[in-house]
């Protein structure tokens, strides 16, 4: 009986221990990124070991924001949820994070890694604008969206691993744009279209295919050059987007419906590249 009481008291104590709470929050972030953003999860493995946990936390924040767009059916509800995250960020930078695993994890890395509050807010603002489901008129608008989302994310990542911020911004932008080109079917079901000058009801038209191919070529033109002394993080990002752009260009359809064996093979190729860069 006394043993059971002792174990119960230990359990309560461990649950309230700040160290255990932070560890639990970080583990939550790992699972979130691994399940919902597997490419960025793999990319963290190419980063210095002392930065990997922090990168996972940053990417977990991005997953939470992107999931709002993918799960809400009403614009108003999406805005409410995004506003909650804005206020959640404020609580983190004020030193008293709300009781959410990602916010707790963000607070735990603030002292060691440079995180710009306004940059994270811009990611939220860009996704809020996407809630409006207004069509893009030009590639410039598409690029701007990618820059404000994935570009900002990798710019912050560059600060973590102490590499070129501009290169991080450019690589992150291309990374985000390639993801959008791979998710056209999913976005169509959510009532959004990121193809410039294409309306939602035109996605399956010949015009859309032409714009899709043109957009892929424009993305390729914007891909920055990687020098031999670039970080392994930058090199693996470059390899992934280059591989995906080649693959997408070879497909006849604009809808990305990859086979399971190819997804597995692609994952193995990425892992081998990371191993070779170590």
PDB file of C-alpha atoms in Angstrom:
ATOM      1  CA  UNK A   1       0.000   0.000   0.000  1.00  0.00           C
ATOM      2  CA  UNK A   2       2.762   2.419   0.969  1.00  0.00           C
ATOM      3  CA  UNK A   3       4.623   1.480  -2.210  1.00  0.00           C
ATOM      4  CA  UNK A   4       1.601   2.444  -4.319  1.00  0.00           C
ATOM      5  CA  UNK A   5       1.273   5.773  -2.504  1.00  0.00           C
ATOM      6  CA  UNK A   6       4.989   6.397  -3.028  1.00  0.00           C
ATOM      7  CA  UNK A   7       4.747   5.671  -6.770  1.00  0.00           C
ATOM      8  CA  UNK A   8       1.705   7.923  -7.079  1.00  0.00           C
ATOM      9  CA  UNK A   9       3.524  10.805  -5.386  1.00  0.00           C
ATOM     10  CA  UNK A  10       6.555  10.302  -7.619  1.00  0.00           C
ATOM     11  CA  UNK A  11       4.324  10.340 -10.697  1.00  0.00           C
ATOM     12  CA  UNK A  12       2.702  13.612  -9.644  1.00  0.00           C
ATOM     13  CA  UNK A  13       6.089  15.151  -8.921  1.00  0.00           C
ATOM     14  CA  UNK A  14       7.499  14.133 -12.286  1.00  0.00           C
ATOM     15  CA  UNK A  15       4.524  15.580 -14.116  1.00  0.00           C
ATOM     16  CA  UNK A  16       5.102  18.964 -12.532  1.00  0.00           C
ATOM     17  CA  UNK A  17       8.863  18.924 -13.054  1.00  0.00           C
ATOM     18  CA  UNK A  18       9.732  21.658 -15.625  1.00  0.00           C
ATOM     19  CA  UNK A  19      12.475  19.503 -17.124  1.00  0.00           C
ATOM     20  CA  UNK A  20      10.060  16.645 -17.774  1.00  0.00           C
ATOM     21  CA  UNK A  21       7.471  19.035 -19.205  1.00  0.00           C
ATOM     22  CA  UNK A  22      10.025  20.452 -21.635  1.00  0.00           C
ATOM     23  CA  UNK A  23      11.167  16.958 -22.627  1.00  0.00           C
ATOM     24  CA  UNK A  24       7.563  15.923 -23.236  1.00  0.00           C
ATOM     25  CA  UNK A  25       6.971  19.061 -25.304  1.00  0.00           C
ATOM     26  CA  UNK A  26      10.040  18.397 -27.443  1.00  0.00           C
ATOM     27  CA  UNK A  27       9.008  14.776 -27.989  1.00  0.00           C
ATOM     28  CA  UNK A  28       5.578  15.998 -29.080  1.00  0.00           C
ATOM     29  CA  UNK A  29       7.269  18.260 -31.639  1.00  0.00           C
ATOM     30  CA  UNK A  30       9.326  15.367 -33.006  1.00  0.00           C
ATOM     31  CA  UNK A  31       6.214  13.255 -33.563  1.00  0.00           C
ATOM     32  CA  UNK A  32       4.370  16.170 -35.144  1.00  0.00           C
ATOM     33  CA  UNK A  33       7.081  16.977 -37.687  1.00  0.00           C
ATOM     34  CA  UNK A  34       7.842  13.326 -38.408  1.00  0.00           C
ATOM     35  CA  UNK A  35       4.184  12.626 -39.252  1.00  0.00           C
ATOM     36  CA  UNK A  36       3.100  15.847 -40.962  1.00  0.00           C
ATOM     37  CA  UNK A  37       6.317  17.244 -42.464  1.00  0.00           C
ATOM     38  CA  UNK A  38       8.588  14.249 -43.121  1.00  0.00           C
ATOM     39  CA  UNK A  39      10.886  16.062 -45.565  1.00  0.00           C
ATOM     40  CA  UNK A  40      11.789  18.775 -43.085  1.00  0.00           C
ATOM     41  CA  UNK A  41      12.199  16.095 -40.431  1.00  0.00           C
ATOM     42  CA  UNK A  42      14.803  14.388 -42.618  1.00  0.00           C
ATOM     43  CA  UNK A  43      16.497  17.715 -43.342  1.00  0.00           C
ATOM     44  CA  UNK A  44      17.112  18.281 -39.633  1.00  0.00           C
ATOM     45  CA  UNK A  45      19.250  15.137 -39.623  1.00  0.00           C
ATOM     46  CA  UNK A  46      21.734  16.968 -41.860  1.00  0.00           C
ATOM     47  CA  UNK A  47      22.047  19.847 -39.386  1.00  0.00           C
ATOM     48  CA  UNK A  48      24.573  19.935 -36.522  1.00  0.00           C
ATOM     49  CA  UNK A  49      23.379  17.707 -33.686  1.00  0.00           C
ATOM     50  CA  UNK A  50      23.235  20.553 -31.187  1.00  0.00           C
ATOM     51  CA  UNK A  51      20.688  22.358 -33.398  1.00  0.00           C
ATOM     52  CA  UNK A  52      18.440  19.465 -34.429  1.00  0.00           C
ATOM     53  CA  UNK A  53      16.041  19.621 -31.479  1.00  0.00           C
ATOM     54  CA  UNK A  54      15.576  23.377 -31.916  1.00  0.00           C
ATOM     55  CA  UNK A  55      14.936  23.017 -35.646  1.00  0.00           C
ATOM     56  CA  UNK A  56      12.298  20.385 -34.916  1.00  0.00           C
ATOM     57  CA  UNK A  57      10.542  22.814 -32.564  1.00  0.00           C
ATOM     58  CA  UNK A  58      10.591  25.541 -35.211  1.00  0.00           C
ATOM     59  CA  UNK A  59       9.211  23.175 -37.848  1.00  0.00           C
ATOM     60  CA  UNK A  60       6.553  21.948 -35.413  1.00  0.00           C
ATOM     61  CA  UNK A  61       5.311  25.523 -35.058  1.00  0.00           C
ATOM     62  CA  UNK A  62       5.033  25.715 -38.843  1.00  0.00           C
ATOM     63  CA  UNK A  63       3.137  22.407 -38.956  1.00  0.00           C
ATOM     64  CA  UNK A  64       0.581  23.728 -36.473  1.00  0.00           C
ATOM     65  CA  UNK A  65      -0.004  26.831 -38.600  1.00  0.00           C
ATOM     66  CA  UNK A  66      -0.265  24.885 -41.875  1.00  0.00           C
ATOM     67  CA  UNK A  67      -2.651  22.366 -40.329  1.00  0.00           C
ATOM     68  CA  UNK A  68      -5.151  25.137 -39.704  1.00  0.00           C
ATOM     69  CA  UNK A  69      -5.437  25.774 -43.441  1.00  0.00           C
ATOM     70  CA  UNK A  70      -5.789  22.068 -44.118  1.00  0.00           C
ATOM     71  CA  UNK A  71      -8.419  21.355 -41.486  1.00  0.00           C
ATOM     72  CA  UNK A  72     -10.776  24.338 -41.209  1.00  0.00           C
ATOM     73  CA  UNK A  73     -13.692  24.677 -43.612  1.00  0.00           C
ATOM     74  CA  UNK A  74     -14.615  28.253 -42.693  1.00  0.00           C
ATOM     75  CA  UNK A  75     -12.417  31.326 -43.093  1.00  0.00           C
ATOM     76  CA  UNK A  76     -13.662  32.870 -39.838  1.00  0.00           C
ATOM     77  CA  UNK A  77     -12.733  29.792 -37.814  1.00  0.00           C
ATOM     78  CA  UNK A  78      -9.303  29.766 -39.431  1.00  0.00           C
ATOM     79  CA  UNK A  79      -8.731  33.397 -38.471  1.00  0.00           C
ATOM     80  CA  UNK A  80      -9.746  32.687 -34.883  1.00  0.00           C
ATOM     81  CA  UNK A  81      -7.264  29.803 -34.644  1.00  0.00           C
ATOM     82  CA  UNK A  82      -4.459  31.827 -36.220  1.00  0.00           C
ATOM     83  CA  UNK A  83      -5.150  34.664 -33.792  1.00  0.00           C
ATOM     84  CA  UNK A  84      -4.811  32.160 -30.950  1.00  0.00           C
ATOM     85  CA  UNK A  85      -1.327  31.357 -32.227  1.00  0.00           C
ATOM     86  CA  UNK A  86      -0.429  35.041 -32.484  1.00  0.00           C
ATOM     87  CA  UNK A  87      -1.370  35.462 -28.844  1.00  0.00           C
ATOM     88  CA  UNK A  88       0.441  32.228 -28.064  1.00  0.00           C
ATOM     89  CA  UNK A  89       3.636  33.654 -29.577  1.00  0.00           C
ATOM     90  CA  UNK A  90       3.266  36.764 -27.442  1.00  0.00           C
ATOM     91  CA  UNK A  91       2.995  34.569 -24.366  1.00  0.00           C
ATOM     92  CA  UNK A  92       6.230  32.804 -25.359  1.00  0.00           C
ATOM     93  CA  UNK A  93       8.192  36.014 -25.850  1.00  0.00           C
ATOM     94  CA  UNK A  94       6.735  37.430 -22.626  1.00  0.00           C
ATOM     95  CA  UNK A  95       8.175  34.447 -20.784  1.00  0.00           C
ATOM     96  CA  UNK A  96       4.880  32.793 -19.833  1.00  0.00           C
ATOM     97  CA  UNK A  97       3.902  30.406 -22.651  1.00  0.00           C
ATOM     98  CA  UNK A  98       0.375  29.102 -22.907  1.00  0.00           C
ATOM     99  CA  UNK A  99      -0.127  25.449 -22.065  1.00  0.00           C
ATOM    100  CA  UNK A 100       0.530  24.037 -25.509  1.00  0.00           C
ATOM    101  CA  UNK A 101       3.381  21.644 -26.236  1.00  0.00           C
ATOM    102  CA  UNK A 102       4.784  23.627 -29.174  1.00  0.00           C
ATOM    103  CA  UNK A 103       4.690  26.929 -27.286  1.00  0.00           C
ATOM    104  CA  UNK A 104       6.382  25.355 -24.258  1.00  0.00           C
ATOM    105  CA  UNK A 105       9.059  23.898 -26.537  1.00  0.00           C
ATOM    106  CA  UNK A 106       9.547  27.272 -28.270  1.00  0.00           C
ATOM    107  CA  UNK A 107      10.107  28.968 -24.931  1.00  0.00           C
ATOM    108  CA  UNK A 108      12.679  26.322 -23.997  1.00  0.00           C
ATOM    109  CA  UNK A 109      14.938  27.205 -26.954  1.00  0.00           C
ATOM    110  CA  UNK A 110      14.617  31.015 -26.884  1.00  0.00           C
ATOM    111  CA  UNK A 111      17.676  31.625 -24.718  1.00  0.00           C
ATOM    112  CA  UNK A 112      20.005  29.587 -26.915  1.00  0.00           C
ATOM    113  CA  UNK A 113      18.740  30.205 -30.445  1.00  0.00           C
ATOM    114  CA  UNK A 114      17.834  33.459 -32.243  1.00  0.00           C
ATOM    115  CA  UNK A 115      14.112  33.569 -33.018  1.00  0.00           C
ATOM    116  CA  UNK A 116      12.592  36.725 -34.446  1.00  0.00           C
ATOM    117  CA  UNK A 117       9.043  37.263 -33.167  1.00  0.00           C
ATOM    118  CA  UNK A 118       8.002  39.330 -36.198  1.00  0.00           C
ATOM    119  CA  UNK A 119       9.260  36.666 -38.634  1.00  0.00           C
ATOM    120  CA  UNK A 120       7.082  34.009 -37.013  1.00  0.00           C
ATOM    121  CA  UNK A 121       4.165  36.434 -37.097  1.00  0.00           C
ATOM    122  CA  UNK A 122       4.717  36.999 -40.811  1.00  0.00           C
ATOM    123  CA  UNK A 123       4.379  33.249 -41.393  1.00  0.00           C
ATOM    124  CA  UNK A 124       0.998  33.403 -39.661  1.00  0.00           C
ATOM    125  CA  UNK A 125      -0.017  36.511 -41.640  1.00  0.00           C
ATOM    126  CA  UNK A 126       0.840  34.848 -44.956  1.00  0.00           C
ATOM    127  CA  UNK A 127      -1.217  31.764 -44.132  1.00  0.00           C
ATOM    128  CA  UNK A 128      -4.100  33.950 -42.992  1.00  0.00           C
ATOM    129  CA  UNK A 129      -4.059  35.650 -46.380  1.00  0.00           C
ATOM    130  CA  UNK A 130      -4.236  32.211 -48.014  1.00  0.00           C
ATOM    131  CA  UNK A 131      -7.461  31.572 -46.084  1.00  0.00           C
ATOM    132  CA  UNK A 132      -9.156  34.138 -48.331  1.00  0.00           C
ATOM    133  CA  UNK A 133      -8.796  31.694 -51.253  1.00  0.00           C
ATOM    134  CA  UNK A 134      -8.113  34.477 -53.721  1.00  0.00           C
ATOM    135  CA  UNK A 135      -6.406  33.368 -56.909  1.00  0.00           C
ATOM    136  CA  UNK A 136      -2.838  34.439 -57.625  1.00  0.00           C
ATOM    137  CA  UNK A 137      -2.374  36.713 -60.617  1.00  0.00           C
ATOM    138  CA  UNK A 138       1.332  36.171 -61.223  1.00  0.00           C
ATOM    139  CA  UNK A 139       4.372  34.080 -60.390  1.00  0.00           C
ATOM    140  CA  UNK A 140       5.619  37.056 -58.400  1.00  0.00           C
ATOM    141  CA  UNK A 141       2.652  36.709 -56.023  1.00  0.00           C
ATOM    142  CA  UNK A 142       3.262  32.974 -55.703  1.00  0.00           C
ATOM    143  CA  UNK A 143       6.947  33.554 -54.973  1.00  0.00           C
ATOM    144  CA  UNK A 144       6.069  36.180 -52.380  1.00  0.00           C
ATOM    145  CA  UNK A 145       3.812  33.696 -50.578  1.00  0.00           C
ATOM    146  CA  UNK A 146       6.567  31.079 -50.581  1.00  0.00           C
ATOM    147  CA  UNK A 147       9.045  33.632 -49.288  1.00  0.00           C
ATOM    148  CA  UNK A 148       6.808  34.705 -46.410  1.00  0.00           C
ATOM    149  CA  UNK A 149       6.146  31.100 -45.359  1.00  0.00           C
ATOM    150  CA  UNK A 150       8.849  28.540 -46.144  1.00  0.00           C
ATOM    151  CA  UNK A 151      11.410  31.247 -46.897  1.00  0.00           C
ATOM    152  CA  UNK A 152      11.055  32.810 -43.469  1.00  0.00           C
ATOM    153  CA  UNK A 153      11.132  29.379 -41.867  1.00  0.00           C
ATOM    154  CA  UNK A 154      14.495  28.495 -43.416  1.00  0.00           C
ATOM    155  CA  UNK A 155      15.865  31.990 -42.804  1.00  0.00           C
ATOM    156  CA  UNK A 156      15.300  31.390 -39.101  1.00  0.00           C
ATOM    157  CA  UNK A 157      16.799  27.909 -39.475  1.00  0.00           C
ATOM    158  CA  UNK A 158      19.918  29.450 -41.008  1.00  0.00           C
ATOM    159  CA  UNK A 159      20.341  31.503 -37.847  1.00  0.00           C
ATOM    160  CA  UNK A 160      20.222  28.334 -35.770  1.00  0.00           C
ATOM    161  CA  UNK A 161      22.984  26.611 -37.716  1.00  0.00           C
ATOM    162  CA  UNK A 162      24.926  29.836 -38.374  1.00  0.00           C
ATOM    163  CA  UNK A 163      24.843  29.764 -42.156  1.00  0.00           C
ATOM    164  CA  UNK A 164      23.912  32.348 -44.808  1.00  0.00           C
ATOM    165  CA  UNK A 165      20.471  33.802 -44.028  1.00  0.00           C
ATOM    166  CA  UNK A 166      19.840  34.904 -47.621  1.00  0.00           C
ATOM    167  CA  UNK A 167      20.579  31.406 -48.897  1.00  0.00           C
ATOM    168  CA  UNK A 168      18.220  30.021 -46.267  1.00  0.00           C
ATOM    169  CA  UNK A 169      15.508  32.439 -47.375  1.00  0.00           C
ATOM    170  CA  UNK A 170      15.889  31.490 -51.049  1.00  0.00           C
ATOM    171  CA  UNK A 171      16.089  27.732 -50.449  1.00  0.00           C
ATOM    172  CA  UNK A 172      13.130  27.831 -48.083  1.00  0.00           C
ATOM    173  CA  UNK A 173      11.088  29.746 -50.637  1.00  0.00           C
ATOM    174  CA  UNK A 174      11.781  27.189 -53.362  1.00  0.00           C
ATOM    175  CA  UNK A 175      11.111  24.357 -50.915  1.00  0.00           C
ATOM    176  CA  UNK A 176       7.689  25.836 -50.108  1.00  0.00           C
ATOM    177  CA  UNK A 177       6.833  26.412 -53.777  1.00  0.00           C
ATOM    178  CA  UNK A 178       7.689  22.829 -54.707  1.00  0.00           C
ATOM    179  CA  UNK A 179       5.452  21.602 -51.891  1.00  0.00           C
ATOM    180  CA  UNK A 180       2.604  23.718 -53.268  1.00  0.00           C
ATOM    181  CA  UNK A 181       3.106  22.249 -56.740  1.00  0.00           C
ATOM    182  CA  UNK A 182       2.911  18.767 -55.204  1.00  0.00           C
ATOM    183  CA  UNK A 183      -0.312  19.523 -53.314  1.00  0.00           C
ATOM    184  CA  UNK A 184      -2.482  20.980 -56.089  1.00  0.00           C
ATOM    185  CA  UNK A 185      -5.076  18.211 -55.785  1.00  0.00           C
ATOM    186  CA  UNK A 186      -5.284  18.552 -51.993  1.00  0.00           C
ATOM    187  CA  UNK A 187      -5.572  22.330 -52.238  1.00  0.00           C
ATOM    188  CA  UNK A 188      -8.262  21.997 -54.903  1.00  0.00           C
ATOM    189  CA  UNK A 189     -10.360  19.936 -52.489  1.00  0.00           C
ATOM    190  CA  UNK A 190      -9.917  22.725 -49.924  1.00  0.00           C
ATOM    191  CA  UNK A 191     -11.055  25.345 -52.428  1.00  0.00           C
ATOM    192  CA  UNK A 192      -7.619  26.862 -53.104  1.00  0.00           C
ATOM    193  CA  UNK A 193      -5.427  27.123 -56.178  1.00  0.00           C
ATOM    194  CA  UNK A 194      -1.840  28.364 -56.128  1.00  0.00           C
ATOM    195  CA  UNK A 195      -1.287  28.245 -59.889  1.00  0.00           C
ATOM    196  CA  UNK A 196      -0.893  31.831 -61.152  1.00  0.00           C
ATOM    197  CA  UNK A 197      -3.840  33.149 -63.227  1.00  0.00           C
ATOM    198  CA  UNK A 198      -5.746  29.848 -62.865  1.00  0.00           C
ATOM    199  CA  UNK A 199      -9.191  29.784 -61.280  1.00  0.00           C
ATOM    200  CA  UNK A 200     -10.374  26.844 -59.206  1.00  0.00           C
ATOM    201  CA  UNK A 201     -12.695  25.612 -61.975  1.00  0.00           C
ATOM    202  CA  UNK A 202      -9.819  25.657 -64.496  1.00  0.00           C
ATOM    203  CA  UNK A 203      -7.427  23.337 -62.652  1.00  0.00           C
ATOM    204  CA  UNK A 204      -8.120  20.339 -64.901  1.00  0.00           C
ATOM    205  CA  UNK A 205      -7.847  22.336 -68.136  1.00  0.00           C
ATOM    206  CA  UNK A 206      -5.068  22.365 -70.736  1.00  0.00           C
ATOM    207  CA  UNK A 207      -4.403  25.976 -69.759  1.00  0.00           C
ATOM    208  CA  UNK A 208      -3.661  24.862 -66.193  1.00  0.00           C
ATOM    209  CA  UNK A 209      -1.179  22.239 -67.411  1.00  0.00           C
ATOM    210  CA  UNK A 210       0.690  24.884 -69.424  1.00  0.00           C
ATOM    211  CA  UNK A 211       0.778  27.271 -66.475  1.00  0.00           C
ATOM    212  CA  UNK A 212       1.925  24.423 -64.235  1.00  0.00           C
ATOM    213  CA  UNK A 213       4.865  23.599 -66.515  1.00  0.00           C
ATOM    214  CA  UNK A 214       5.759  27.270 -66.853  1.00  0.00           C
ATOM    215  CA  UNK A 215       5.624  27.696 -63.088  1.00  0.00           C
ATOM    216  CA  UNK A 216       7.948  24.726 -62.539  1.00  0.00           C
ATOM    217  CA  UNK A 217      10.451  26.291 -64.937  1.00  0.00           C
ATOM    218  CA  UNK A 218      10.199  29.637 -63.143  1.00  0.00           C
ATOM    219  CA  UNK A 219      10.823  27.921 -59.818  1.00  0.00           C
ATOM    220  CA  UNK A 220      13.864  26.173 -61.288  1.00  0.00           C
ATOM    221  CA  UNK A 221      15.254  29.524 -62.474  1.00  0.00           C
ATOM    222  CA  UNK A 222      14.992  30.869 -58.925  1.00  0.00           C
ATOM    223  CA  UNK A 223      16.862  27.944 -57.385  1.00  0.00           C
ATOM    224  CA  UNK A 224      20.026  29.408 -55.811  1.00  0.00           C
ATOM    225  CA  UNK A 225      23.453  27.968 -56.484  1.00  0.00           C
ATOM    226  CA  UNK A 226      25.090  25.969 -53.726  1.00  0.00           C
ATOM    227  CA  UNK A 227      28.837  26.260 -53.182  1.00  0.00           C
ATOM    228  CA  UNK A 228      31.027  23.382 -52.062  1.00  0.00           C
ATOM    229  CA  UNK A 229      31.498  24.979 -48.641  1.00  0.00           C
ATOM    230  CA  UNK A 230      27.759  25.353 -47.998  1.00  0.00           C
ATOM    231  CA  UNK A 231      26.302  23.620 -44.955  1.00  0.00           C
ATOM    232  CA  UNK A 232      25.025  20.044 -45.186  1.00  0.00           C
ATOM    233  CA  UNK A 233      21.601  21.441 -44.269  1.00  0.00           C
ATOM    234  CA  UNK A 234      21.646  23.677 -47.369  1.00  0.00           C
ATOM    235  CA  UNK A 235      22.989  20.918 -49.600  1.00  0.00           C
ATOM    236  CA  UNK A 236      20.286  18.415 -48.671  1.00  0.00           C
ATOM    237  CA  UNK A 237      17.579  21.064 -49.131  1.00  0.00           C
ATOM    238  CA  UNK A 238      18.980  21.800 -52.579  1.00  0.00           C
ATOM    239  CA  UNK A 239      19.095  18.107 -53.470  1.00  0.00           C
ATOM    240  CA  UNK A 240      15.476  17.502 -52.423  1.00  0.00           C
ATOM    241  CA  UNK A 241      13.990  20.412 -54.376  1.00  0.00           C
ATOM    242  CA  UNK A 242      16.130  19.610 -57.442  1.00  0.00           C
ATOM    243  CA  UNK A 243      15.023  15.980 -57.366  1.00  0.00           C
ATOM    244  CA  UNK A 244      11.351  16.896 -56.956  1.00  0.00           C
ATOM    245  CA  UNK A 245      11.439  19.515 -59.715  1.00  0.00           C
ATOM    246  CA  UNK A 246      12.888  16.970 -62.151  1.00  0.00           C
ATOM    247  CA  UNK A 247      10.278  14.417 -61.131  1.00  0.00           C
ATOM    248  CA  UNK A 248       7.374  16.880 -61.455  1.00  0.00           C
ATOM    249  CA  UNK A 249       8.575  18.051 -64.866  1.00  0.00           C
ATOM    250  CA  UNK A 250       8.533  14.477 -66.143  1.00  0.00           C
ATOM    251  CA  UNK A 251       4.912  13.916 -65.111  1.00  0.00           C
ATOM    252  CA  UNK A 252       2.135  14.586 -67.599  1.00  0.00           C
ATOM    253  CA  UNK A 253      -0.471  15.389 -64.947  1.00  0.00           C
ATOM    254  CA  UNK A 254      -0.438  18.338 -62.560  1.00  0.00           C
ATOM    255  CA  UNK A 255      -1.807  16.102 -59.813  1.00  0.00           C
ATOM    256  CA  UNK A 256       0.914  14.598 -57.632  1.00  0.00           C
ATOM    257  CA  UNK A 257      -0.169  11.046 -56.873  1.00  0.00           C
ATOM    258  CA  UNK A 258       3.023   9.170 -56.175  1.00  0.00           C
ATOM    259  CA  UNK A 259       3.268   5.437 -55.664  1.00  0.00           C
ATOM    260  CA  UNK A 260       4.251   4.076 -52.289  1.00  0.00           C
ATOM    261  CA  UNK A 261       7.361   2.358 -53.620  1.00  0.00           C
ATOM    262  CA  UNK A 262       8.661   5.632 -55.085  1.00  0.00           C
ATOM    263  CA  UNK A 263       8.019   7.518 -51.847  1.00  0.00           C
ATOM    264  CA  UNK A 264      10.003   4.854 -50.004  1.00  0.00           C
ATOM    265  CA  UNK A 265      12.801   4.958 -52.569  1.00  0.00           C
ATOM    266  CA  UNK A 266      12.929   8.765 -52.423  1.00  0.00           C
ATOM    267  CA  UNK A 267      13.171   8.647 -48.633  1.00  0.00           C
ATOM    268  CA  UNK A 268      16.051   6.177 -48.878  1.00  0.00           C
ATOM    269  CA  UNK A 269      17.845   8.409 -51.392  1.00  0.00           C
ATOM    270  CA  UNK A 270      17.530  11.375 -49.044  1.00  0.00           C
ATOM    271  CA  UNK A 271      18.863   9.304 -46.142  1.00  0.00           C
ATOM    272  CA  UNK A 272      21.833   8.151 -48.239  1.00  0.00           C
ATOM    273  CA  UNK A 273      22.615  11.742 -49.245  1.00  0.00           C
ATOM    274  CA  UNK A 274      22.548  12.809 -45.606  1.00  0.00           C
ATOM    275  CA  UNK A 275      24.877   9.929 -44.683  1.00  0.00           C
ATOM    276  CA  UNK A 276      27.265  10.900 -47.495  1.00  0.00           C
ATOM    277  CA  UNK A 277      27.379  14.524 -46.304  1.00  0.00           C
ATOM    278  CA  UNK A 278      28.450  13.596 -42.782  1.00  0.00           C
TER     279      UNK A 278
END
